[in-house]
PDB file of C-alpha atoms in Angstrom:
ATOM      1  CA  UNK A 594     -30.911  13.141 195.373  1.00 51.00           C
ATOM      2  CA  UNK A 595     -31.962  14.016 191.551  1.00 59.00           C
ATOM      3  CA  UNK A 596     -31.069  11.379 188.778  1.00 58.00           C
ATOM      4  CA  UNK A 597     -28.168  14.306 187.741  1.00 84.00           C
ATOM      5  CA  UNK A 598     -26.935  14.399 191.268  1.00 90.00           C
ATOM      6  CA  UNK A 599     -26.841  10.517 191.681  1.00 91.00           C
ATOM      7  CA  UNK A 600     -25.617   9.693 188.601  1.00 92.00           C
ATOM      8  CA  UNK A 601     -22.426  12.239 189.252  1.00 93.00           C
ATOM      9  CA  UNK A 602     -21.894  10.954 192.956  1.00 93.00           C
ATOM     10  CA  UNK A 603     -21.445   6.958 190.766  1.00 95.00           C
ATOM     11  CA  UNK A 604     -19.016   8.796 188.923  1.00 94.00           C
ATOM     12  CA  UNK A 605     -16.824  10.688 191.306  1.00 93.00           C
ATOM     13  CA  UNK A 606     -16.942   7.391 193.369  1.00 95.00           C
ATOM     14  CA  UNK A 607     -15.744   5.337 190.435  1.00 93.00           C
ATOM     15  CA  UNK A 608     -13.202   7.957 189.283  1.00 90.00           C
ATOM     16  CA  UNK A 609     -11.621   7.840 192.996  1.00 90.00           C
ATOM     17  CA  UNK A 610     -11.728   3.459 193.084  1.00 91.00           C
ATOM     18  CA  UNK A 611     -10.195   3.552 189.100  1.00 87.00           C
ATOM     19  CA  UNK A 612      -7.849   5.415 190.062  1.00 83.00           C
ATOM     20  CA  UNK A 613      -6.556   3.597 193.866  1.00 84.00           C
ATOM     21  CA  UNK A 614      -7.184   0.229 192.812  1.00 85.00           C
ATOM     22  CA  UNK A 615      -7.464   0.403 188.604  1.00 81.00           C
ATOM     23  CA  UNK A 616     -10.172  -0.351 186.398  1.00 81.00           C
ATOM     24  CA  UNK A 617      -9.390  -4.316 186.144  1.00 83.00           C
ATOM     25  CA  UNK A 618      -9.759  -4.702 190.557  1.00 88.00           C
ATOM     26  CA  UNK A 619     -12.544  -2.542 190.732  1.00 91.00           C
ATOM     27  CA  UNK A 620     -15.993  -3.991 190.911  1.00 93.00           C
ATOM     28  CA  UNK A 621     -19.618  -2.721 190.608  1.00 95.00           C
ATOM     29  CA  UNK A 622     -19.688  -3.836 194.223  1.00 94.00           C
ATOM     30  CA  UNK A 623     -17.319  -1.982 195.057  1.00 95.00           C
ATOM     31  CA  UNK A 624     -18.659   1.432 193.271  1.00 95.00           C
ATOM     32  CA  UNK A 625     -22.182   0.670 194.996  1.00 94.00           C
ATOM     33  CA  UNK A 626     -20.459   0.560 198.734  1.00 94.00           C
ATOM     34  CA  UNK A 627     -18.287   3.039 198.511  1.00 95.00           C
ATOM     35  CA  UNK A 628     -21.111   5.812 196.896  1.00 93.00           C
ATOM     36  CA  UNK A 629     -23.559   4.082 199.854  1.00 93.00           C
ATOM     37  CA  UNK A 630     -26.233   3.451 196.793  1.00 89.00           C
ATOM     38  CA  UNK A 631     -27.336  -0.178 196.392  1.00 88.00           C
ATOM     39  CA  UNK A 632     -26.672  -2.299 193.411  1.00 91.00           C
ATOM     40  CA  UNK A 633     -29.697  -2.115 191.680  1.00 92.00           C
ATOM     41  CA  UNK A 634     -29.293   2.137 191.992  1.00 92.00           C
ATOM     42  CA  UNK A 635     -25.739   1.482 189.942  1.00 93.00           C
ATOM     43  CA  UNK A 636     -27.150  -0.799 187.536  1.00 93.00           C
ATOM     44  CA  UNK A 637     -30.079   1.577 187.073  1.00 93.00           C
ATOM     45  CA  UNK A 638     -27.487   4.241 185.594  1.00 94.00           C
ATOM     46  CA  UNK A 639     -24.420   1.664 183.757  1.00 95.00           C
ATOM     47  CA  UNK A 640     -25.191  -1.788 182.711  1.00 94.00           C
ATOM     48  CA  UNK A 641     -21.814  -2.766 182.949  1.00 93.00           C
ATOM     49  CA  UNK A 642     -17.671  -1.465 184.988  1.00 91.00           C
ATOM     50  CA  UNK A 643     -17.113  -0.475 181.300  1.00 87.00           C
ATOM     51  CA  UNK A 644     -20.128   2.200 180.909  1.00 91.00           C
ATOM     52  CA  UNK A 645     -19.013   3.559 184.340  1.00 93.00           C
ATOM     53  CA  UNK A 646     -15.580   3.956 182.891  1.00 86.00           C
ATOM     54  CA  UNK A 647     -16.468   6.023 179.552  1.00 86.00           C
ATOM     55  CA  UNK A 648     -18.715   8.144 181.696  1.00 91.00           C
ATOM     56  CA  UNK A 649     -15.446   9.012 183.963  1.00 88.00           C
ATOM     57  CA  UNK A 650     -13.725   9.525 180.605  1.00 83.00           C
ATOM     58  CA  UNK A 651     -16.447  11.570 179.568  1.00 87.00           C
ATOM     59  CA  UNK A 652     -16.737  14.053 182.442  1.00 88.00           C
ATOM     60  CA  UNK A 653     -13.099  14.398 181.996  1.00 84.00           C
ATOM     61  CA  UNK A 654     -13.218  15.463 178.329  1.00 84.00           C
ATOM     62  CA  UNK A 655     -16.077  17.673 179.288  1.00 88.00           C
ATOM     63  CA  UNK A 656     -14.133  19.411 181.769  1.00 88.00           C
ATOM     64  CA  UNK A 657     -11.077  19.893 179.181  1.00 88.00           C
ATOM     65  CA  UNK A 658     -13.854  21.209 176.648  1.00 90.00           C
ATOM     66  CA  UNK A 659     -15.035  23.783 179.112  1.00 93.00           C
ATOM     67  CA  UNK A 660     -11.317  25.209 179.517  1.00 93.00           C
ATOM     68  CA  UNK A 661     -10.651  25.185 175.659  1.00 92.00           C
ATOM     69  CA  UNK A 662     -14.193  26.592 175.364  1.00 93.00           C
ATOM     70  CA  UNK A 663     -13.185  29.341 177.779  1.00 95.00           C
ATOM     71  CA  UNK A 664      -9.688  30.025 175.634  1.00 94.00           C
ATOM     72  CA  UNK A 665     -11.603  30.072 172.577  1.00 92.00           C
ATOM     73  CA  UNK A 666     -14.382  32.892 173.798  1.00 93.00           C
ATOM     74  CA  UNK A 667     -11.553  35.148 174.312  1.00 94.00           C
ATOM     75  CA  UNK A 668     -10.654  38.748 172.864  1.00 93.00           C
ATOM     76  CA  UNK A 669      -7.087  38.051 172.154  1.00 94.00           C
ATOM     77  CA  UNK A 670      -4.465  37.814 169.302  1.00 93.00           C
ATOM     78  CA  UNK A 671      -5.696  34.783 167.035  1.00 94.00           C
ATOM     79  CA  UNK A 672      -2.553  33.160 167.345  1.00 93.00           C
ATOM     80  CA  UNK A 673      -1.396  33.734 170.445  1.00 94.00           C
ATOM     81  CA  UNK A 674      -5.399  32.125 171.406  1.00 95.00           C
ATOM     82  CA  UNK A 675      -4.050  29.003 168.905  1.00 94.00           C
ATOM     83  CA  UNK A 676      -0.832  28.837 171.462  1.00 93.00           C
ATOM     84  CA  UNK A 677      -3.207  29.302 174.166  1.00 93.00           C
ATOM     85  CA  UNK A 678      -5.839  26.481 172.926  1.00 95.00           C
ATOM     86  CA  UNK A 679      -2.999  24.119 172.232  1.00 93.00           C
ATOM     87  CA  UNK A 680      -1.680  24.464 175.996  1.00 91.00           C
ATOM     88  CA  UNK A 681      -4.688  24.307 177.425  1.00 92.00           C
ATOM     89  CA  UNK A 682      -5.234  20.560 176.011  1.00 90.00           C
ATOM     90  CA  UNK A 683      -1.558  19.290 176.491  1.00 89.00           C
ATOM     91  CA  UNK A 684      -1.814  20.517 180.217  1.00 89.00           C
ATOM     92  CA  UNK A 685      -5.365  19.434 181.001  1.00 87.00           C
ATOM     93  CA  UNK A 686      -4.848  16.238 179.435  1.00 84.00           C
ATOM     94  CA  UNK A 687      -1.244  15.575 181.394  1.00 84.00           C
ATOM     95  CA  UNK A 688      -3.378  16.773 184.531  1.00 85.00           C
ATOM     96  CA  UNK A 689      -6.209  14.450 183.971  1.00 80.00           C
ATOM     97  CA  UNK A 690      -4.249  11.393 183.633  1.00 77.00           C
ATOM     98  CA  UNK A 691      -1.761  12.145 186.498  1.00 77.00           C
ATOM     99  CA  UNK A 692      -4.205  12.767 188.765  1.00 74.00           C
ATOM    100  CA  UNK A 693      -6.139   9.618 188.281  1.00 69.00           C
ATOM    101  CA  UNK A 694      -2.864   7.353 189.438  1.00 62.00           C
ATOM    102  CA  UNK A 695      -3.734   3.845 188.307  1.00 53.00           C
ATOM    103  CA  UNK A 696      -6.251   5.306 185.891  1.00 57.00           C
ATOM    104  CA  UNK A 697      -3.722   6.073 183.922  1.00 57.00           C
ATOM    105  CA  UNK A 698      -1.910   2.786 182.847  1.00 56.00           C
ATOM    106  CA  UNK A 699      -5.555   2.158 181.932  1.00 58.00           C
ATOM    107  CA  UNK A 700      -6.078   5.066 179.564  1.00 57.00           C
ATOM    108  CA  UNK A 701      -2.834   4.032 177.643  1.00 55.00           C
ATOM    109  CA  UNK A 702      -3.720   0.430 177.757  1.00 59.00           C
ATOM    110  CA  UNK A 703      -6.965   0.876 176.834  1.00 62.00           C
ATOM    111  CA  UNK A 704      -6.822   3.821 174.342  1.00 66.00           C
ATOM    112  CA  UNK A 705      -9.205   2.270 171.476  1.00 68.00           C
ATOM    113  CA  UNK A 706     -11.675   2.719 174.429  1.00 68.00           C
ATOM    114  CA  UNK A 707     -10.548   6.099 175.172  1.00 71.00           C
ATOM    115  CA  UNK A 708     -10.903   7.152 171.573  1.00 76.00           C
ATOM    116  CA  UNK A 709     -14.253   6.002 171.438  1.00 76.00           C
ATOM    117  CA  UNK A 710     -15.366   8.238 173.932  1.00 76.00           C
ATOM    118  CA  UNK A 711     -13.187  10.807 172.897  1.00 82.00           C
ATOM    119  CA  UNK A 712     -15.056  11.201 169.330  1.00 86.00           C
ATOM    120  CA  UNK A 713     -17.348  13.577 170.278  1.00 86.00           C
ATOM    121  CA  UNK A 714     -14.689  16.058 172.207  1.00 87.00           C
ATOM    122  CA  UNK A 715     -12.467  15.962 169.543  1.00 91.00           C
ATOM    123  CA  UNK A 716     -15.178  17.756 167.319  1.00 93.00           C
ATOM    124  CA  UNK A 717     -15.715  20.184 169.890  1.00 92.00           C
ATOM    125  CA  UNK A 718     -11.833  20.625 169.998  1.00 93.00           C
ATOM    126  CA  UNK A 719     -11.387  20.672 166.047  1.00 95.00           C
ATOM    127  CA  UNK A 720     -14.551  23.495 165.706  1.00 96.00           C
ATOM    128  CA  UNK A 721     -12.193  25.363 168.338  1.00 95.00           C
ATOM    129  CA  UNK A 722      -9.548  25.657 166.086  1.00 96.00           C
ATOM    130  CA  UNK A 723     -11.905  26.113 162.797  1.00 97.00           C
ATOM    131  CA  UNK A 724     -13.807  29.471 164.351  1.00 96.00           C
ATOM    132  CA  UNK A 725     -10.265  30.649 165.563  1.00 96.00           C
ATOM    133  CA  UNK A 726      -9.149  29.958 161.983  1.00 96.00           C
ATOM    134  CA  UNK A 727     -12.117  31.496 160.362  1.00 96.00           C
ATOM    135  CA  UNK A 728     -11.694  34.829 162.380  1.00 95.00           C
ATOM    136  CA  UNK A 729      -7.918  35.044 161.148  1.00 94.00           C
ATOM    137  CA  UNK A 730      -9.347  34.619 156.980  1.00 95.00           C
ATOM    138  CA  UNK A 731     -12.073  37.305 157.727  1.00 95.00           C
ATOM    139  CA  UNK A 732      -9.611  39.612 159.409  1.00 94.00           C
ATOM    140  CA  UNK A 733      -6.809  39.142 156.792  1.00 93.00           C
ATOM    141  CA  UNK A 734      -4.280  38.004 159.257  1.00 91.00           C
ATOM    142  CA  UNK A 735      -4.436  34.272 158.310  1.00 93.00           C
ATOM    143  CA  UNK A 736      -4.043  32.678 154.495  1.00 92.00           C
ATOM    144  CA  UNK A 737      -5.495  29.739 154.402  1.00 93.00           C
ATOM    145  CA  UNK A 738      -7.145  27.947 151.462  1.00 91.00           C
ATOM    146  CA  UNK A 739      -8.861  25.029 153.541  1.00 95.00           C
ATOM    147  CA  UNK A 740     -10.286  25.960 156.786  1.00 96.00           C
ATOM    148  CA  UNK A 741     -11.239  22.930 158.269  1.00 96.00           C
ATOM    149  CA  UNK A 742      -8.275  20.870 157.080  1.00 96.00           C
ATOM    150  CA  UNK A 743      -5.842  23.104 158.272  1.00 95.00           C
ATOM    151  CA  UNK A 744      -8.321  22.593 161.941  1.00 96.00           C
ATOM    152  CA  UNK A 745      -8.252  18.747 161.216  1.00 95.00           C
ATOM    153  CA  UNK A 746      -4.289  18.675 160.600  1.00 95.00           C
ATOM    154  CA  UNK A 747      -3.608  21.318 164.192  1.00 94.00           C
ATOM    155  CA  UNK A 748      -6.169  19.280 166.061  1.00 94.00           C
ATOM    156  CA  UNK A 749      -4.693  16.007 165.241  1.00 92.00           C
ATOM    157  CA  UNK A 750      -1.283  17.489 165.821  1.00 92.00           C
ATOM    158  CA  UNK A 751      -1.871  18.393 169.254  1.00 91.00           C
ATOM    159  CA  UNK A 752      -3.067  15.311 169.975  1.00 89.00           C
ATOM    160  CA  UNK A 753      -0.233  13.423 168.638  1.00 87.00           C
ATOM    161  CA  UNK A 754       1.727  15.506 170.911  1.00 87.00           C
ATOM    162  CA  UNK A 755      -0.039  14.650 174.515  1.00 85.00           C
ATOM    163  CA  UNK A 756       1.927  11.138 175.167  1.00 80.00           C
ATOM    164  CA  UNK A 757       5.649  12.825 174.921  1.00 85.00           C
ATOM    165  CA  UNK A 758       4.190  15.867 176.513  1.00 85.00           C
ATOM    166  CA  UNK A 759       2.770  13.906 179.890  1.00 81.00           C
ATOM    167  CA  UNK A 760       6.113  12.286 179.707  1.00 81.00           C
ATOM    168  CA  UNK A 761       7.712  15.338 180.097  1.00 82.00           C
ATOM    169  CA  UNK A 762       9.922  14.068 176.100  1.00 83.00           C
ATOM    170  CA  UNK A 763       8.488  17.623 174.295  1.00 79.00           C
ATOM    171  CA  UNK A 764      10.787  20.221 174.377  1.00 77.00           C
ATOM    172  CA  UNK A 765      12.807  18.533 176.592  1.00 78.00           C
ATOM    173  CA  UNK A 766      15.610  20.810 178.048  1.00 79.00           C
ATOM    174  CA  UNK A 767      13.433  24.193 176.959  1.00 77.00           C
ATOM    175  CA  UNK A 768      11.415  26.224 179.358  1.00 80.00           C
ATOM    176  CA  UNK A 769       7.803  26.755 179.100  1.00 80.00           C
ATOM    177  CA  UNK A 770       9.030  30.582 177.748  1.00 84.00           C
ATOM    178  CA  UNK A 771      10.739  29.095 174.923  1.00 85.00           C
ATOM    179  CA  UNK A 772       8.290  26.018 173.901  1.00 84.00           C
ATOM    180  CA  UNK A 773       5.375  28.523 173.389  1.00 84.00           C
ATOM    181  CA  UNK A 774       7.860  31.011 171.986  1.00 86.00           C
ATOM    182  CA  UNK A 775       8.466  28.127 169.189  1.00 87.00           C
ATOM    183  CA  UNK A 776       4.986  26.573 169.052  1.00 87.00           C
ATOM    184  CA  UNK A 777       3.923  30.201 168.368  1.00 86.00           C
ATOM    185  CA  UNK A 778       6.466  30.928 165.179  1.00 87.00           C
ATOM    186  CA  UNK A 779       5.444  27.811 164.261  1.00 86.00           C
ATOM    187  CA  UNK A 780       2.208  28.778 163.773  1.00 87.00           C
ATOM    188  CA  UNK A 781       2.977  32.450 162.035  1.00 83.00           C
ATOM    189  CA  UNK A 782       4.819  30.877 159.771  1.00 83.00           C
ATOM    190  CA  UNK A 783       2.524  28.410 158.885  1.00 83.00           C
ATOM    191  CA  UNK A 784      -1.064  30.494 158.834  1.00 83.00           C
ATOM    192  CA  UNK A 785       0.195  33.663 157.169  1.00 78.00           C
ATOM    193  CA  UNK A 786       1.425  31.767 154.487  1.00 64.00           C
ATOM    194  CA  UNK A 787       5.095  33.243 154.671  1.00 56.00           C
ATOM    195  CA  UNK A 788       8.272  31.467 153.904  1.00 48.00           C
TER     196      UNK A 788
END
């Protein structure tokens, strides 16, 4: 097995034990019987439970940025790709954390973790939303005097949104129809600079 190939296998084994037993009665024992590699093979990859974790975080994120990656690249109307971008996130995220089961009291307990790892996605996310942006000013259809705070403010927005939108709390009593239909005025209203 390559160092690639090995190192993902720690992972995917991890991901599956964080998410049965939770981060706090999983061991590095554990993660080396259940991939079949010894201990010293784990340790040669994460020093520590808590490097295994970000990593599982990480893959996660990269996933997500793959999907909003896809949404950004393409040819449709800039804001309905905005709509489409913001989406994307709120489901991916809700997806990654339900599926992960006990995972998941971990990524809210632990969030100052999560954010750590998160850093570098977020800038991927936020230059989404700034070469989106920057398309709309070239083509006329957006007015907007500050490009990248106007990506900063959406980005941040969105990810204000993800707790009440796991939770199934935004837009409570709307259909998915509706919420975009919303989300998507919204966003007119605010880019085009109309009243």
């Amino acid at each position: 097995m390559t160092v690639s190939k090995t190192r993902t296998r720690l992972v995917d084994v991890a991901r599956g034990l964080f998410a049965k037993q939770g981060l706090e009665n999983t061991t590095m024992n554990d993660i080396a019987v259940a991939s079949g590699k010894g201990r010293r093979t784990l340790y040669t990859y994460f020093k520590n439970k808590e490097d295994i974790y970000f990593a599982v975080i990480e893959t996660e994120l990269e996933h997500l940025s793959s999907q909003l990656s896809e949404v950004a690249n393409k040819r449709m109307d800039l804001e309905e790709k905005l709509v489409e971008i913001i989406y994307v996130h709120l489901h991916s995220i809700k997806e990654v954390v339900l599926r992960n089961g006990n995972l998941r009291a971990e990524f809210f307990r632990n969030i100052w973790m999560v954010e750590k790892v998160r850093k570098h996605f977020d800038q991927k996310e936020t230059e989404f939303f700034i070469g989106v942006l920057k398309e709309g000013v070239a083509s006329g259809e957006f007015s907007i005097e500050n490009v990248a705070l106007v990506a900063d403010v959406m980005h941040y927005c969105v990810k204000g949104l993800e707790v009440p939108y796991i939770y199934g709390r935004l837009g409570e009593g709307l259909n998915k129809a509706e919420t975009r239909r919303m989300v998507k005025t919204l966003i007119h209203r605010a880019l085009r600079g109309e009243r």
